[in-house]
C-alpha positions as YAML, in Angstrom:
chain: A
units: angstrom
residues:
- id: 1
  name: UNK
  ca: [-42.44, -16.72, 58.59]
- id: 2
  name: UNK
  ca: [-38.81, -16.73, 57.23]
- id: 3
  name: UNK
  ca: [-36.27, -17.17, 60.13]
- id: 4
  name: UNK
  ca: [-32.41, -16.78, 60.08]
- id: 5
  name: UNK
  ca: [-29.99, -18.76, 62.49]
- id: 6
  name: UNK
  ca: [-26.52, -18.07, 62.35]
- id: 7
  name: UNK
  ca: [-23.92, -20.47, 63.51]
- id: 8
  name: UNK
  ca: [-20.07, -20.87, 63.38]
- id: 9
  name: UNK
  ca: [-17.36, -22.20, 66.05]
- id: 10
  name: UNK
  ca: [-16.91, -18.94, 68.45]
- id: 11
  name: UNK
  ca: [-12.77, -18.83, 68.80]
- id: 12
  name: UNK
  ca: [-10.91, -18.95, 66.37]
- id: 13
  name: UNK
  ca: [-7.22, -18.24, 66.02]
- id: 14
  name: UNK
  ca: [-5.36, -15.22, 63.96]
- id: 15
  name: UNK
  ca: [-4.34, -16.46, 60.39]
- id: 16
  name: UNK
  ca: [-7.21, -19.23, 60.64]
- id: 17
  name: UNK
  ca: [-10.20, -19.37, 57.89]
- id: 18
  name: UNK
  ca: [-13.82, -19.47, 59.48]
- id: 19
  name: UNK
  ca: [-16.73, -20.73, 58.06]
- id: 20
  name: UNK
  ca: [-20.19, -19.24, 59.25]
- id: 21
  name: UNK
  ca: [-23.52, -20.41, 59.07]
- id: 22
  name: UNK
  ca: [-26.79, -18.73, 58.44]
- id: 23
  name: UNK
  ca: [-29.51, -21.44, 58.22]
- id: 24
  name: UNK
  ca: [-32.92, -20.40, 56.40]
- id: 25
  name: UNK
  ca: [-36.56, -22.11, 58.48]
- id: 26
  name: UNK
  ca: [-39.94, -20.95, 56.61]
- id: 27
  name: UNK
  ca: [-38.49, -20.47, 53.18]
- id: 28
  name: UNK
  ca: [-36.36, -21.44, 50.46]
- id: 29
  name: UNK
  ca: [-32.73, -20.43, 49.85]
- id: 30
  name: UNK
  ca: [-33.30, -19.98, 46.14]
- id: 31
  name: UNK
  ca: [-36.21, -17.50, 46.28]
- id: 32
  name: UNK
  ca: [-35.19, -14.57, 44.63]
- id: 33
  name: UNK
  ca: [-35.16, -11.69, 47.35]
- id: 34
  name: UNK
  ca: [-32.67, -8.35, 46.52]
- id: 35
  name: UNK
  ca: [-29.71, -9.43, 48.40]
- id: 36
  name: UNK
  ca: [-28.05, -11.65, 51.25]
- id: 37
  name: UNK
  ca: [-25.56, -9.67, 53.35]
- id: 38
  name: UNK
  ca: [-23.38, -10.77, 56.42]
- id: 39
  name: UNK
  ca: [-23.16, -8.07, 59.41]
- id: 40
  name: UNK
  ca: [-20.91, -7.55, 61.94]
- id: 41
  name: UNK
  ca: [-20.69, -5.41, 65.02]
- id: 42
  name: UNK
  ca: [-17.08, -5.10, 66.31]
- id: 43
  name: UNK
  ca: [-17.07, -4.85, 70.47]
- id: 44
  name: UNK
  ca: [-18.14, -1.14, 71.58]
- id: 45
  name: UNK
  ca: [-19.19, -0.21, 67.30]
- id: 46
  name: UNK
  ca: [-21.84, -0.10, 65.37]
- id: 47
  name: UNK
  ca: [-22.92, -2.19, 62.65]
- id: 48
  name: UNK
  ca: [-21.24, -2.78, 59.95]
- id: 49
  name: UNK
  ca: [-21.37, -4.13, 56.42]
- id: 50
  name: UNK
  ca: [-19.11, -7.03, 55.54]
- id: 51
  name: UNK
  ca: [-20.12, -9.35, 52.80]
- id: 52
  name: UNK
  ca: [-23.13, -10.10, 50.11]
- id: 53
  name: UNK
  ca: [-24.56, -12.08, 48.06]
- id: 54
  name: UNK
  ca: [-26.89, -10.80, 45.31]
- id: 55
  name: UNK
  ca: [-30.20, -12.80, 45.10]
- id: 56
  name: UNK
  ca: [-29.53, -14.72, 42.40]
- id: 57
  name: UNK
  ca: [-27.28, -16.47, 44.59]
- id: 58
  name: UNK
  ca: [-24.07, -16.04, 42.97]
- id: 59
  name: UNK
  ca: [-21.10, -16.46, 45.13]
- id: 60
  name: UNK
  ca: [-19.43, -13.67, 45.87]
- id: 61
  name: UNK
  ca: [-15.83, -12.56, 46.78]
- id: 62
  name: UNK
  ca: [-15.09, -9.70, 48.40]
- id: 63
  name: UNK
  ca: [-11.12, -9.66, 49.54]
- id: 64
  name: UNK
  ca: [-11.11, -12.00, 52.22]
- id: 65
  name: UNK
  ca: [-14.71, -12.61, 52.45]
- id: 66
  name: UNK
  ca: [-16.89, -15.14, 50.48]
- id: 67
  name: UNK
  ca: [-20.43, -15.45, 50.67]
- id: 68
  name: UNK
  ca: [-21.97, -18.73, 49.37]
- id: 69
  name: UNK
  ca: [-25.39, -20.46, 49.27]
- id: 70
  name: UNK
  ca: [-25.62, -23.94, 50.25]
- id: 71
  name: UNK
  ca: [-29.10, -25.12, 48.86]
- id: 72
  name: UNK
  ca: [-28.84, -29.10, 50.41]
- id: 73
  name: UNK
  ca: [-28.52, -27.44, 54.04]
- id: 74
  name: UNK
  ca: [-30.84, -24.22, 53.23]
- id: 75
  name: UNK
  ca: [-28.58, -21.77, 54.32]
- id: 76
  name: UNK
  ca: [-25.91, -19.32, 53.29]
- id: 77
  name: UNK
  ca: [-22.32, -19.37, 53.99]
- id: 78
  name: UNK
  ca: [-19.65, -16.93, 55.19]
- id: 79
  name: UNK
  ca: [-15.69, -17.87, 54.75]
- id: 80
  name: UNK
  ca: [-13.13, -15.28, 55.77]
- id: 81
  name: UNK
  ca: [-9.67, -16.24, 55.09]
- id: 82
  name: UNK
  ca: [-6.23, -14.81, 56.91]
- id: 83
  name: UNK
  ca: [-8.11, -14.13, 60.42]
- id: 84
  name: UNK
  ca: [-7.57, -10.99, 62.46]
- id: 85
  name: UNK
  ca: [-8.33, -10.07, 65.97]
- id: 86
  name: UNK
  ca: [-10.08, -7.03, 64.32]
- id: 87
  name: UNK
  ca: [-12.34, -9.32, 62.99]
- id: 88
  name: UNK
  ca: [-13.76, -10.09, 66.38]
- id: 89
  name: UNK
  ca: [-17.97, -9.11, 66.94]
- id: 90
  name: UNK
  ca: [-21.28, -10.66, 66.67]
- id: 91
  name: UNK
  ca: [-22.02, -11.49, 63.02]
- id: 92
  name: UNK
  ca: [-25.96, -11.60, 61.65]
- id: 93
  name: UNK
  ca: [-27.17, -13.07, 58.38]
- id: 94
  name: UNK
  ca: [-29.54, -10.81, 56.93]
- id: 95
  name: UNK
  ca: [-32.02, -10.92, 54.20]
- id: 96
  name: UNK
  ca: [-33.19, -7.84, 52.08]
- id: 97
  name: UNK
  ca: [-36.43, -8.18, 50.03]
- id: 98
  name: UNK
  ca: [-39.27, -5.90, 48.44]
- id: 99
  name: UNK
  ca: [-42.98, -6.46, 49.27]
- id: 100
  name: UNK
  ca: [-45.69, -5.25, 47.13]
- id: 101
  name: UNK
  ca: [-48.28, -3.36, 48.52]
- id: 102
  name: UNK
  ca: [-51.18, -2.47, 46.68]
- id: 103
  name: UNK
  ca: [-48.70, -1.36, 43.82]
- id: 104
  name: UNK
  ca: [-45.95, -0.07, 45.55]
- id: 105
  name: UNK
  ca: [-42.48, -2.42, 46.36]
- id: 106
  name: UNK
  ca: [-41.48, -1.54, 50.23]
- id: 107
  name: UNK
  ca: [-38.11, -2.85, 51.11]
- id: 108
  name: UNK
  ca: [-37.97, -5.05, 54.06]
- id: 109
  name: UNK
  ca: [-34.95, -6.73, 56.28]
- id: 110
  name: UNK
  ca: [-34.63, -10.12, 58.13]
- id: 111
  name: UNK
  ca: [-32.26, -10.66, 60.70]
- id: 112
  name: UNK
  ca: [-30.89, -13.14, 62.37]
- id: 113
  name: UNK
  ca: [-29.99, -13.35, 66.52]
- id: 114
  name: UNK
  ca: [-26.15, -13.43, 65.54]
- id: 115
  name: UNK
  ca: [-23.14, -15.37, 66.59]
- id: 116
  name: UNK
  ca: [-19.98, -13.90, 68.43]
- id: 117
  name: UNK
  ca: [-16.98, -14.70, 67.22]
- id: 118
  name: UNK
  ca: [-13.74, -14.24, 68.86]
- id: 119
  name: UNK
  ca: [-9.89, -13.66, 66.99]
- id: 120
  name: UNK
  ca: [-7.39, -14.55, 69.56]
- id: 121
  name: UNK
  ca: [-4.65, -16.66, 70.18]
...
């Protein structure tokens, strides 16, 4: 059973860069699902996207968010440079996949129990 644990330092300060951790248990980091994505969920919001990774592992850039794959620690990386209070909330790794089923490919999603961080000086 593949497992996601995310981990990163909790406060952080405006204009800082913060490194996240989401740490893979039960599988490899270089099987080839659909895509890696990073979640957050600002304070009274709903989900939202923030960063990916595609599965061939590729880093990716997306403004001030890069998502990386670390294969010696099993796990993929988030970095977001230039900090901002807005980027406060509870971030989740999550995994997306397809699963065949007698022929047919069913998407599936593994999450992660998320980490809060906190922008504030």
């Amino acid at each position: 059973q593949v497992q996601l644990q995310e981990s990163g330092p909790g406060l952080v300060k405006p204009s800082q860069t913060l490194s996240l951790t989401c740490t893979v248990s039960g599988d490899s980091i270089t099987t080839r699902y659909s895509a890696w994505s990073w979640i957050r969920q600002p304070p009274g919001k709903q989900r939202e996207w923030v960063a990916g990774m595609p599965g061939s592992g590729v880093t990716s850039v997306t403004g001030r968010f890069t998502v990386s794959r670390d294969k010696a620690k099993n796990a993929v990386n988030l970095e977001i440079d230039s900090l901002k209070p807005e980027d406060t909330g509870v971030y989740y790794c999550n995994i997306r996949g397809l699963r065949n089923i007698r022929g047919t490919l069913i998407p599936f999603d593994i999450w992660g129990q998320g980490t809060q961080v906190t922008v504030s000086s």
